[in-house]
Structures are given as C-alpha cells and as structure tokens.
C-alpha cells in the first residue's frame, strides 16, 4: 500500500483511522523497543471488537496485511510495520472479574497492570509475566512465563476461551469445545491466526501479600552461587520461582553504597508462601555464600508485579537473544560469569529465567507451546540510549549469544526472539500442525507481521 493512499481507508474506517501527520500518530506507532522506528500506512485506534472487524474486513478485501498492537512490548516490534495498517487495541482494556467462578474476561489491549488491579480486589490473580506494563495479548499468545508459572502454569494453561476476529472479519469464540484446533494453535502460536479481542482466564487465589525481592551477591562469588542454584532450584516447591541475573548493581537501599554500579549476581525471588517458609526454601540456592544485601520481603502481590517496571520501562533501545536449557551446566555458568565482567552498559544483563513446576505437568502436545521440557531460559540483553551505538551493542550481544549457544538446547521462546525470522526455532515439532491450521483459518497469510507460520500448501 502506498504511504499516501489515505482516501479509501479514511472513507472505510472513519474516525478510528489515524494517518501520518496526525497528532496521535507518532505516540501510537512508538513501541517499547526504541530501535523500532516504523511508519504504518494508518493506525486504527479500535475501541470495540466491531471496530476490529471493520478494519480486518476492509483490509482483507484490499488484500493487504495488518499488524496488531496490544501492549507494544514485543522485542521484535511486531506491532508496527512500514506502510502497513496497524490495528491498535490499546484503548480496549476492560477487565471483568467473576470472583465466585474465578473467571476473568480481559479485552485484547489490556496490560497485566490492568488485570492485577481488577483481580487483586478479590484476592485473585491470573498467571502473567514479570513486568506489569506487558500486554496480555502478546504475552499470552506466545505462552506466558512469569512468577506464577511454576505454581499455576503458563498464561495459556489458564486460558479458557478467546474471542477472535478472523481474516474476512468474522468474530468467533474458540475453546476446547469450539474450534478446538484454533484454540490449540493460539496457545503458543502467536498472532498468526487472527486478532484476539478478548481472553477468558482461570484465576487463582494469590496474595494479597507474597514474599518477593532481590538478593545480591559479589560477582566473584557468582559461580559458586549459580552452581548451587543449578543444583538446588530443581528441589524448590512450585510456590517458588527464582530468576538469576548477572548485571550492574542498581542504587538499591539494600546494598552498601560502595557496591552501587558494580557487577553483581542478583537472585530475584518469588514465593507465594509466608516469609519464614520462603527463606527456608530459598536458602539452599545461596550455596552458603553470604549475600551483599537483600530486599527480599513480604510485600503486596501488585507491588511484586511492578517491581521491575522501571528497569524495563519504555524509552530505551534494546536487543537480546534467547536460549533454552534443560540444565545449567558448569560450562554455561562459567561462560555467563565471564561475559558479565564485560557487560557494555549499566542496563545490560545476562538473565536466567526458571521454568519447570506446573509448566511441565501439562502434556507436551496439549498446546502449541513447544518447550515444556525446558528448565531454564537464558536471555542475554543489551539496553542503551544512543542510536549511534546500535552496531556496537548488537555486535557485542551476538558474540555473547554465540558463546552461550554452545551450552544450549534447541528451540527458543517465541516472545523473546528479537528478529522476525524465528518461527522454526519457536514452534519446532508443532510447525506442520500449525501450518495446517494456518491454511484453514488464514490461507492468504494476512496475519504475517510476526514470527510467521506460512500456510501449508493445499493437499
């Protein structure tokens, strides 16, 4: 579509269409990752599912692709593409809680901050991520790992149904009982099949308080602590989830001032139980090493969910890679500690996310998520401000990733892939089944601004 081809869209879409030069255009095309600077042909600020249907139906007739924005947090920036119409769901953020049935209906543009605010009024929570500004849609469709995943499963494991606008504009409800093939594909297959305008989740009693916070260790002791973490984390109860991070120490009141700005290992600890039980469960992870300081404490669940928001706020340039691990080997640990000494900016990190628990209790083929067996995901990431440093930062990260990959297992979590070319490693053994479902629901590949699943050839 030509960038200046506005007349047809303006007539068809009315006041929901925002074009280049309009006041809101730049704000709505800006996403979390500042390296993404793309200019859509138009941005459709949808307020209702009917608005979404109108856009999809019109663009289907024109034969053009669309991109979809929820929270705008995706590292690859798949919400926005040059000269393509964007469906912006960020005004659709309603959350409705049925506390008695423990069911939560969430509009497609909501963030987990919206969900947490509504559910915690009833002492409930939906399994989500670790940054509250993350969009529910993108995180869920890719799987959804976070603090509650080891206890209650991935976000997709708690998805009961979804409302989807298909190519052509039809709006359907999918679940285990209706369009079960599409429901299977949505749970891990990303935004390849349509626009999800509403999700219905199972909620769980959580909070109001949990045990949460970071404990810091000298980088010189990181190898010893990570070795203990690798061995002992497999024995943690499902109430606990601990992510490790080799990073530059923040100006935390929990740390002596002399450690601010120095390289440290941080264990970010979540435990749904009381503080005393949490400390007992987590102590073996330290390997007998004395921490530099700790902010691990009993705090409201909502506060725990927001704890990392500032560290991962909008407004910085980001690039990362991701690797699967069935175990943390000594070789991997040594490599990560060596790389940590050379992190290129204070906001850069070498993150290890813990999985397992309830995630692996779900059969491997029950959903399109292909990584049930994975115990850890490592995500080396660089974060910087100056566009002139792009090549330098990306080159450092790619070199680091190559070293980490020597100790990794096949596959990658789709939500953590930084380029739009990772479909094979994301979907792995589910790819052929996904391609068949794609052919049935989106044979012309209208929804292709993503980690794209190409429709299977006709039989």
Coordinates of C-alpha atoms in Angstrom, one line a residue:
X1 CA 0.0 0.0 0.0
X2 CA 1.4 3.4 -0.9
X3 CA 2.0 5.6 2.2
X4 CA -0.2 8.4 0.9
X5 CA -3.1 6.2 -0.1
X6 CA -5.4 7.6 2.6
X7 CA -8.7 8.3 0.9
X8 CA -10.0 4.8 0.7
X9 CA -9.0 4.0 4.2
X10 CA -10.4 7.2 5.6
X11 CA -13.7 6.6 3.9
X12 CA -14.0 3.0 5.0
X13 CA -12.7 3.3 8.6
X14 CA -13.9 6.8 9.6
X15 CA -12.6 8.4 12.8
X16 CA -10.7 5.4 14.1
X17 CA -8.1 5.8 11.4
X18 CA -5.0 7.9 12.3
X19 CA -2.6 8.9 9.5
X20 CA 0.9 10.3 9.3
X21 CA 0.9 13.9 10.3
X22 CA -2.0 13.5 12.8
X23 CA -1.3 14.5 16.4
X24 CA -1.6 10.9 17.9
X25 CA 0.3 9.1 15.1
X26 CA 3.8 9.2 16.5
X27 CA 2.8 8.3 20.0
X28 CA 0.8 5.3 18.8
X29 CA 3.5 4.0 16.5
X30 CA 6.1 4.1 19.3
X31 CA 6.7 0.8 21.0
X32 CA 8.8 -0.4 23.9
X33 CA 11.9 -1.1 21.9
X34 CA 13.2 2.2 20.7
X35 CA 15.3 0.6 17.9
X36 CA 11.9 0.0 16.2
X37 CA 11.1 3.1 14.2
X38 CA 8.5 2.2 11.6
X39 CA 5.7 4.2 9.9
X40 CA 2.4 2.4 9.3
X41 CA 0.2 3.5 6.4
X42 CA -2.5 4.1 9.0
X43 CA -3.2 3.3 12.7
X44 CA -6.7 2.2 13.6
X45 CA -7.4 3.0 17.2
X46 CA -10.1 0.4 17.8
X47 CA -12.4 0.8 20.7
X48 CA -14.7 -2.2 20.2
X49 CA -14.5 -5.7 18.6
X50 CA -16.7 -4.3 15.9
X51 CA -14.1 -1.7 15.0
X52 CA -11.6 -4.6 14.7
X53 CA -14.0 -6.5 12.4
X54 CA -14.4 -3.4 10.3
X55 CA -10.7 -3.0 9.8
X56 CA -9.9 -6.7 9.1
X57 CA -12.8 -7.0 6.7
X58 CA -11.7 -3.9 4.7
X59 CA -8.1 -4.9 4.6
X60 CA -9.0 -8.5 3.6
X61 CA -10.8 -7.1 0.6
X62 CA -7.8 -4.9 -0.3
X63 CA -5.5 -7.9 0.0
X64 CA -3.2 -6.2 2.5
X65 CA -1.6 -7.5 5.7
X66 CA -2.2 -5.9 9.1
X67 CA -0.1 -5.6 12.2
X68 CA -1.6 -5.8 15.7
X69 CA -0.6 -3.7 18.7
X70 CA -1.6 -4.8 22.2
X71 CA 0.9 -3.6 24.8
X72 CA 3.7 -2.8 22.3
X73 CA 6.3 -4.7 24.5
X74 CA 7.5 -7.2 21.9
X75 CA 11.3 -7.1 21.5
X76 CA 10.9 -7.6 17.7
X77 CA 8.4 -4.7 17.4
X78 CA 5.9 -6.8 15.6
X79 CA 3.1 -4.4 16.5
X80 CA 4.3 -2.0 13.8
X81 CA 5.4 -2.2 10.2
X82 CA 6.2 0.3 7.5
X83 CA 3.4 1.1 5.1
X84 CA 1.1 -1.5 6.7
X85 CA -2.2 -0.8 8.6
X86 CA -1.8 -1.2 12.3
X87 CA -4.8 -2.4 14.4
X88 CA -4.2 -0.7 17.8
X89 CA -6.0 -2.4 20.6
X90 CA -4.6 -0.2 23.4
X91 CA -7.9 1.5 24.0
X92 CA -9.6 -1.8 24.7
X93 CA -8.5 -2.5 28.3
X94 CA -11.6 -3.7 30.1
X95 CA -11.2 -6.4 32.7
X96 CA -14.3 -8.1 34.2
X97 CA -13.9 -10.5 37.2
X98 CA -16.3 -13.2 38.2
X99 CA -14.9 -13.8 41.7
X100 CA -17.2 -16.7 42.5
X101 CA -16.4 -18.6 39.4
X102 CA -12.8 -17.4 39.4
X103 CA -13.0 -16.3 35.8
X104 CA -11.6 -13.2 34.3
X105 CA -12.5 -11.7 30.9
X106 CA -9.8 -9.4 29.6
X107 CA -10.1 -7.1 26.5
X108 CA -7.3 -7.6 23.9
X109 CA -5.4 -4.4 24.6
X110 CA -5.2 -4.7 28.4
X111 CA -1.9 -4.9 30.2
X112 CA -1.2 -7.1 33.2
X113 CA -1.3 -4.0 35.4
X114 CA -5.0 -3.7 34.4
X115 CA -5.6 -7.4 35.2
X116 CA -3.8 -7.3 38.6
X117 CA -5.6 -4.2 39.7
X118 CA -9.0 -5.8 39.0
X119 CA -8.3 -9.3 40.3
X120 CA -6.5 -8.4 43.5
X121 CA -9.6 -6.7 44.7
X122 CA -10.9 -10.2 45.1
X123 CA -7.7 -11.9 46.3
X124 CA -7.2 -13.4 42.8
X125 CA -4.5 -13.4 40.1
X126 CA -4.1 -14.5 36.6
X127 CA -0.8 -16.2 35.6
X128 CA 1.1 -13.5 33.7
X129 CA 4.6 -12.1 33.3
X130 CA 7.1 -10.2 35.4
X131 CA 6.6 -6.6 34.1
X132 CA 3.1 -5.2 34.6
X133 CA 3.1 -2.9 31.5
X134 CA 3.4 -6.0 29.3
X135 CA 0.3 -6.6 27.1
X136 CA -1.9 -9.5 27.9
X137 CA -2.4 -10.5 24.3
X138 CA 1.2 -10.8 23.1
X139 CA 2.5 -12.5 26.2
X140 CA -0.4 -15.0 26.3
X141 CA -0.4 -15.9 22.7
X142 CA 3.3 -16.8 22.9
X143 CA 2.9 -18.9 26.1
X144 CA 3.3 -16.6 29.0
X145 CA 6.0 -17.2 31.6
X146 CA 6.2 -15.3 34.8
X147 CA 6.3 -15.6 38.6
X148 CA 3.2 -17.8 38.9
X149 CA 4.0 -20.2 36.1
X150 CA 5.7 -22.8 38.2
X151 CA 2.7 -22.8 40.5
X152 CA -0.2 -22.4 38.1
X153 CA 1.2 -22.9 34.7
X154 CA 1.7 -20.6 31.7
X155 CA -0.8 -18.0 30.8
X156 CA -2.0 -20.3 28.0
X157 CA -2.6 -23.1 30.5
X158 CA -5.1 -20.9 32.3
X159 CA -6.9 -19.7 29.1
X160 CA -10.4 -20.9 29.0
X161 CA -11.6 -19.3 25.8
X162 CA -10.8 -16.4 23.4
X163 CA -12.8 -14.2 21.1
X164 CA -11.0 -14.0 17.7
X165 CA -11.6 -11.9 14.6
X166 CA -10.6 -13.9 11.6
X167 CA -9.5 -12.8 8.1
X168 CA -12.6 -11.6 6.4
X169 CA -13.9 -10.1 9.6
X170 CA -15.8 -13.0 11.2
X171 CA -15.8 -12.9 15.0
X172 CA -15.8 -16.3 16.7
X173 CA -15.3 -17.8 20.2
X174 CA -12.7 -20.6 20.5
X175 CA -12.2 -23.0 23.4
X176 CA -11.7 -26.7 23.9
X177 CA -15.4 -27.2 22.8
X178 CA -15.5 -24.7 19.9
X179 CA -12.9 -24.5 17.1
X180 CA -10.6 -26.6 19.3
X181 CA -7.9 -26.8 16.6
X182 CA -7.6 -23.0 16.5
X183 CA -7.7 -22.8 20.3
X184 CA -4.8 -25.3 20.4
X185 CA -2.8 -23.1 17.9
X186 CA -3.5 -19.8 19.7
X187 CA -1.9 -21.2 22.9
X188 CA 1.7 -20.7 21.8
X189 CA 1.4 -20.0 18.1
X190 CA 1.5 -16.2 18.5
X191 CA -0.7 -13.7 16.5
X192 CA -0.7 -15.8 13.3
X193 CA -4.4 -16.6 13.1
X194 CA -6.4 -13.5 13.8
X195 CA -7.0 -10.7 16.2
X196 CA -7.9 -11.8 19.7
X197 CA -10.3 -9.1 21.1
X198 CA -10.9 -10.8 24.4
X199 CA -9.5 -13.6 26.6
X200 CA -11.2 -15.5 29.3
X201 CA -8.8 -16.8 32.0
X202 CA -9.0 -19.0 35.1
X203 CA -7.9 -17.1 38.2
X204 CA -6.3 -18.3 41.4
X205 CA -6.2 -17.2 45.0
X206 CA -3.0 -15.2 45.4
X207 CA -1.9 -12.6 48.0
X208 CA -2.7 -10.0 49.0
X209 CA 0.9 -10.5 50.1
X210 CA 3.7 -12.6 48.8
X211 CA 7.4 -13.0 49.5
X212 CA 9.4 -11.2 46.9
X213 CA 12.6 -9.3 46.1
X214 CA 16.2 -9.4 45.1
X215 CA 19.2 -10.8 46.9
X216 CA 22.6 -9.6 45.7
X217 CA 26.0 -11.4 45.6
X218 CA 29.5 -10.3 44.7
X219 CA 30.4 -11.3 41.1
X220 CA 33.5 -13.1 42.5
X221 CA 31.1 -15.5 44.2
X222 CA 28.7 -15.8 41.3
X223 CA 30.0 -19.1 40.0
X224 CA 29.5 -20.7 43.4
X225 CA 26.0 -19.3 43.9
X226 CA 24.9 -20.3 40.4
X227 CA 26.3 -23.8 40.8
X228 CA 24.1 -24.1 44.0
X229 CA 21.2 -22.5 42.1
X230 CA 21.5 -25.0 39.3
X231 CA 21.5 -28.0 41.7
X232 CA 19.0 -26.8 44.3
X233 CA 16.4 -25.0 42.2
X234 CA 15.0 -28.3 41.0
X235 CA 14.0 -29.1 44.6
X236 CA 12.1 -25.9 45.1
X237 CA 8.3 -26.2 45.7
X238 CA 6.1 -24.9 42.9
X239 CA 5.2 -21.9 45.1
X240 CA 8.7 -20.6 44.4
X241 CA 10.2 -19.1 41.3
X242 CA 13.7 -17.7 41.2
X243 CA 15.3 -15.9 38.2
X244 CA 19.1 -15.2 38.3
X245 CA 20.6 -12.1 36.7
X246 CA 24.3 -11.1 36.1
X247 CA 24.0 -7.3 36.0
X248 CA 25.3 -3.9 37.2
X249 CA 24.1 -3.2 40.8
X250 CA 21.3 -0.6 41.0
X251 CA 21.4 2.1 43.7
X252 CA 19.3 -0.1 45.9
X253 CA 19.0 0.8 49.6
X254 CA 19.5 -2.9 50.3
X255 CA 23.1 -2.6 49.0
X256 CA 26.0 -0.7 50.6
X257 CA 26.7 2.4 48.6
X258 CA 30.2 1.1 47.6
X259 CA 28.5 -1.7 45.6
X260 CA 26.3 0.6 43.5
X261 CA 27.4 0.5 39.9
X262 CA 29.5 -2.7 40.3
X263 CA 28.8 -6.1 38.7
X264 CA 26.8 -8.4 40.8
X265 CA 24.7 -11.6 40.6
X266 CA 21.1 -11.0 41.6
X267 CA 18.6 -13.7 42.6
X268 CA 15.1 -12.3 42.0
X269 CA 13.0 -14.4 44.3
X270 CA 9.2 -15.0 44.3
X271 CA 7.5 -17.2 46.8
X272 CA 3.7 -17.4 47.3
X273 CA 4.1 -18.5 50.9
X274 CA 4.9 -16.7 54.1
X275 CA 8.3 -15.1 54.6
X276 CA 9.7 -17.6 57.1
X277 CA 8.8 -20.6 54.9
X278 CA 10.1 -18.8 51.8
X279 CA 13.5 -18.1 53.4
X280 CA 13.8 -21.7 54.5
X281 CA 13.0 -22.9 50.9
X282 CA 15.3 -20.5 49.2
X283 CA 18.4 -20.6 51.5
X284 CA 20.0 -23.6 49.7
X285 CA 20.2 -21.6 46.5
X286 CA 22.8 -19.4 48.0
X287 CA 25.4 -22.3 48.4
X288 CA 26.5 -21.0 51.8
X289 CA 27.6 -17.7 50.3
X290 CA 26.8 -14.5 52.3
X291 CA 24.8 -12.0 50.3
X292 CA 25.9 -8.4 49.9
X293 CA 22.4 -7.3 50.7
X294 CA 18.8 -8.2 50.2
X295 CA 15.4 -6.6 49.6
X296 CA 13.6 -9.9 49.8
X297 CA 10.5 -9.2 51.9
X298 CA 6.8 -9.7 52.3
X299 CA 5.0 -7.2 50.0
X300 CA 1.7 -6.9 48.2
X301 CA 1.5 -9.1 45.1
X302 CA 0.8 -6.0 42.9
X303 CA 4.0 -4.4 44.2
X304 CA 5.9 -7.6 43.3
X305 CA 4.4 -7.5 39.8
X306 CA 5.5 -3.8 39.3
X307 CA 8.9 -4.3 40.9
X308 CA 10.8 -4.5 37.6
X309 CA 8.7 -2.0 35.7
X310 CA 11.3 0.8 35.9
X311 CA 14.1 -1.4 34.9
X312 CA 12.2 -2.4 31.7
X313 CA 10.4 0.9 31.0
X314 CA 9.6 2.3 27.6
X315 CA 12.2 4.7 26.2
X316 CA 15.4 2.7 25.6
X317 CA 17.0 0.8 22.7
X318 CA 17.0 -3.0 23.3
X319 CA 18.4 -6.1 21.7
X320 CA 18.6 -9.6 23.1
X321 CA 18.8 -13.3 22.2
X322 CA 17.3 -16.3 24.0
X323 CA 18.4 -19.9 24.6
X324 CA 16.7 -23.0 26.0
X325 CA 18.4 -25.1 28.7
X326 CA 17.4 -28.4 30.2
X327 CA 20.1 -27.8 32.8
X328 CA 22.6 -25.2 33.8
X329 CA 26.0 -26.8 33.2
X330 CA 29.3 -25.7 34.7
X331 CA 30.4 -24.6 31.2
X332 CA 27.4 -22.4 30.8
X333 CA 27.8 -20.9 34.3
X334 CA 31.5 -20.2 33.7
X335 CA 30.6 -18.5 30.3
X336 CA 28.0 -16.3 31.8
X337 CA 30.2 -15.1 34.6
X338 CA 33.0 -14.4 32.2
X339 CA 30.7 -12.4 30.0
X340 CA 29.3 -10.5 32.9
X341 CA 32.5 -8.7 33.5
X342 CA 32.2 -7.1 30.1
X343 CA 28.6 -6.0 30.0
X344 CA 28.6 -3.0 27.7
X345 CA 26.1 -0.7 29.6
X346 CA 24.7 -0.5 33.1
X347 CA 21.3 -1.6 31.9
X348 CA 22.6 -4.7 30.1
X349 CA 22.2 -8.1 31.7
X350 CA 22.6 -11.9 31.5
X351 CA 19.2 -13.2 32.7
X352 CA 18.3 -16.8 33.6
X353 CA 14.6 -17.5 33.8
X354 CA 13.4 -20.6 35.8
X355 CA 10.7 -22.7 34.4
X356 CA 9.6 -26.3 35.4
X357 CA 7.0 -27.0 38.0
X358 CA 3.4 -26.8 36.7
X359 CA 4.6 -25.9 33.2
X360 CA 5.9 -29.4 32.6
X361 CA 2.9 -31.0 34.2
X362 CA 0.9 -30.2 31.0
X363 CA 1.4 -32.7 28.2
X364 CA 3.9 -31.6 25.5
X365 CA 1.3 -31.7 22.7
X366 CA -1.6 -30.2 24.7
X367 CA -0.9 -26.7 23.3
X368 CA 1.3 -25.2 20.6
X369 CA 3.9 -24.2 23.1
X370 CA 6.9 -26.4 22.2
X371 CA 9.1 -26.0 25.3
X372 CA 7.5 -27.9 28.2
X373 CA 10.7 -29.8 28.9
X374 CA 12.9 -26.7 29.3
X375 CA 14.0 -25.9 32.8
X376 CA 15.7 -22.5 32.2
X377 CA 15.7 -19.8 29.5
X378 CA 18.8 -17.6 29.3
X379 CA 18.3 -14.2 27.8
X380 CA 21.4 -12.0 27.3
X381 CA 20.3 -8.5 26.7
X382 CA 21.8 -5.1 25.9
X383 CA 19.9 -1.8 26.7
X384 CA 21.2 1.6 25.6
X385 CA 20.1 5.1 24.6
X386 CA 22.4 6.4 21.8
X387 CA 21.3 5.3 18.2
X388 CA 25.0 5.7 17.2
X389 CA 25.9 2.7 19.4
X390 CA 23.4 0.3 17.7
X391 CA 26.0 -1.6 15.7
X392 CA 28.4 -1.9 18.7
X393 CA 25.7 -3.1 21.1
X394 CA 24.2 -5.6 18.7
X395 CA 27.6 -7.0 17.8
X396 CA 28.5 -7.5 21.5
X397 CA 25.3 -9.3 22.1
X398 CA 25.6 -11.6 19.1
X399 CA 29.1 -12.6 20.2
X400 CA 27.9 -13.3 23.7
X401 CA 24.9 -15.3 22.3
X402 CA 27.2 -17.4 20.2
X403 CA 29.2 -18.4 23.3
X404 CA 26.0 -19.2 25.3
X405 CA 24.6 -21.2 22.4
X406 CA 27.4 -23.7 22.7
X407 CA 25.7 -24.8 26.0
X408 CA 22.1 -24.5 24.9
X409 CA 19.4 -27.0 23.8
X410 CA 17.4 -26.5 20.6
X411 CA 14.5 -24.0 20.4
X412 CA 13.6 -20.5 21.6
X413 CA 10.7 -18.9 23.5
X414 CA 8.8 -17.0 20.8
X415 CA 8.2 -13.9 22.9
X416 CA 12.0 -13.4 23.4
X417 CA 13.0 -13.6 19.7
X418 CA 14.4 -10.2 18.5
X419 CA 14.1 -10.7 14.8
X420 CA 11.1 -11.7 12.7
X421 CA 12.7 -14.8 11.4
X422 CA 12.4 -17.2 14.3
X423 CA 9.4 -19.3 13.5
X424 CA 11.2 -22.6 13.1
X425 CA 13.1 -22.5 16.4
X426 CA 10.0 -21.1 18.2
X427 CA 7.4 -23.7 17.1
X428 CA 9.7 -26.7 16.4
X429 CA 7.9 -30.1 16.2
X430 CA 4.5 -28.3 16.2
X431 CA 5.2 -26.4 12.9
X432 CA 3.5 -28.8 10.5
X433 CA 0.3 -28.9 12.6
X434 CA 0.4 -25.1 12.9
X435 CA 0.8 -24.7 9.2
X436 CA -2.2 -26.8 8.5
X437 CA -4.3 -24.8 10.9
X438 CA -3.0 -21.6 9.4
X439 CA -4.1 -22.8 5.9
X440 CA -7.6 -23.4 7.3
X441 CA -8.0 -20.0 9.0
X442 CA -5.6 -17.6 7.2
X443 CA -4.8 -19.2 3.9
X444 CA -3.6 -15.8 2.4
X445 CA -1.3 -15.1 5.4
X446 CA -3.0 -11.8 6.2
X447 CA -1.5 -12.1 9.7
X448 CA 2.2 -12.3 8.9
X449 CA 3.8 -9.4 10.8
X450 CA 5.0 -11.8 13.5
X451 CA 7.1 -14.9 13.9
X452 CA 5.3 -16.1 10.8
X453 CA 3.8 -19.5 10.2
X454 CA 3.3 -19.9 6.5
X455 CA 0.1 -21.7 5.4
X456 CA 0.6 -25.3 4.3
X457 CA 0.2 -25.9 0.6
X458 CA -3.2 -27.2 -0.5
X459 CA -3.4 -31.1 -0.4

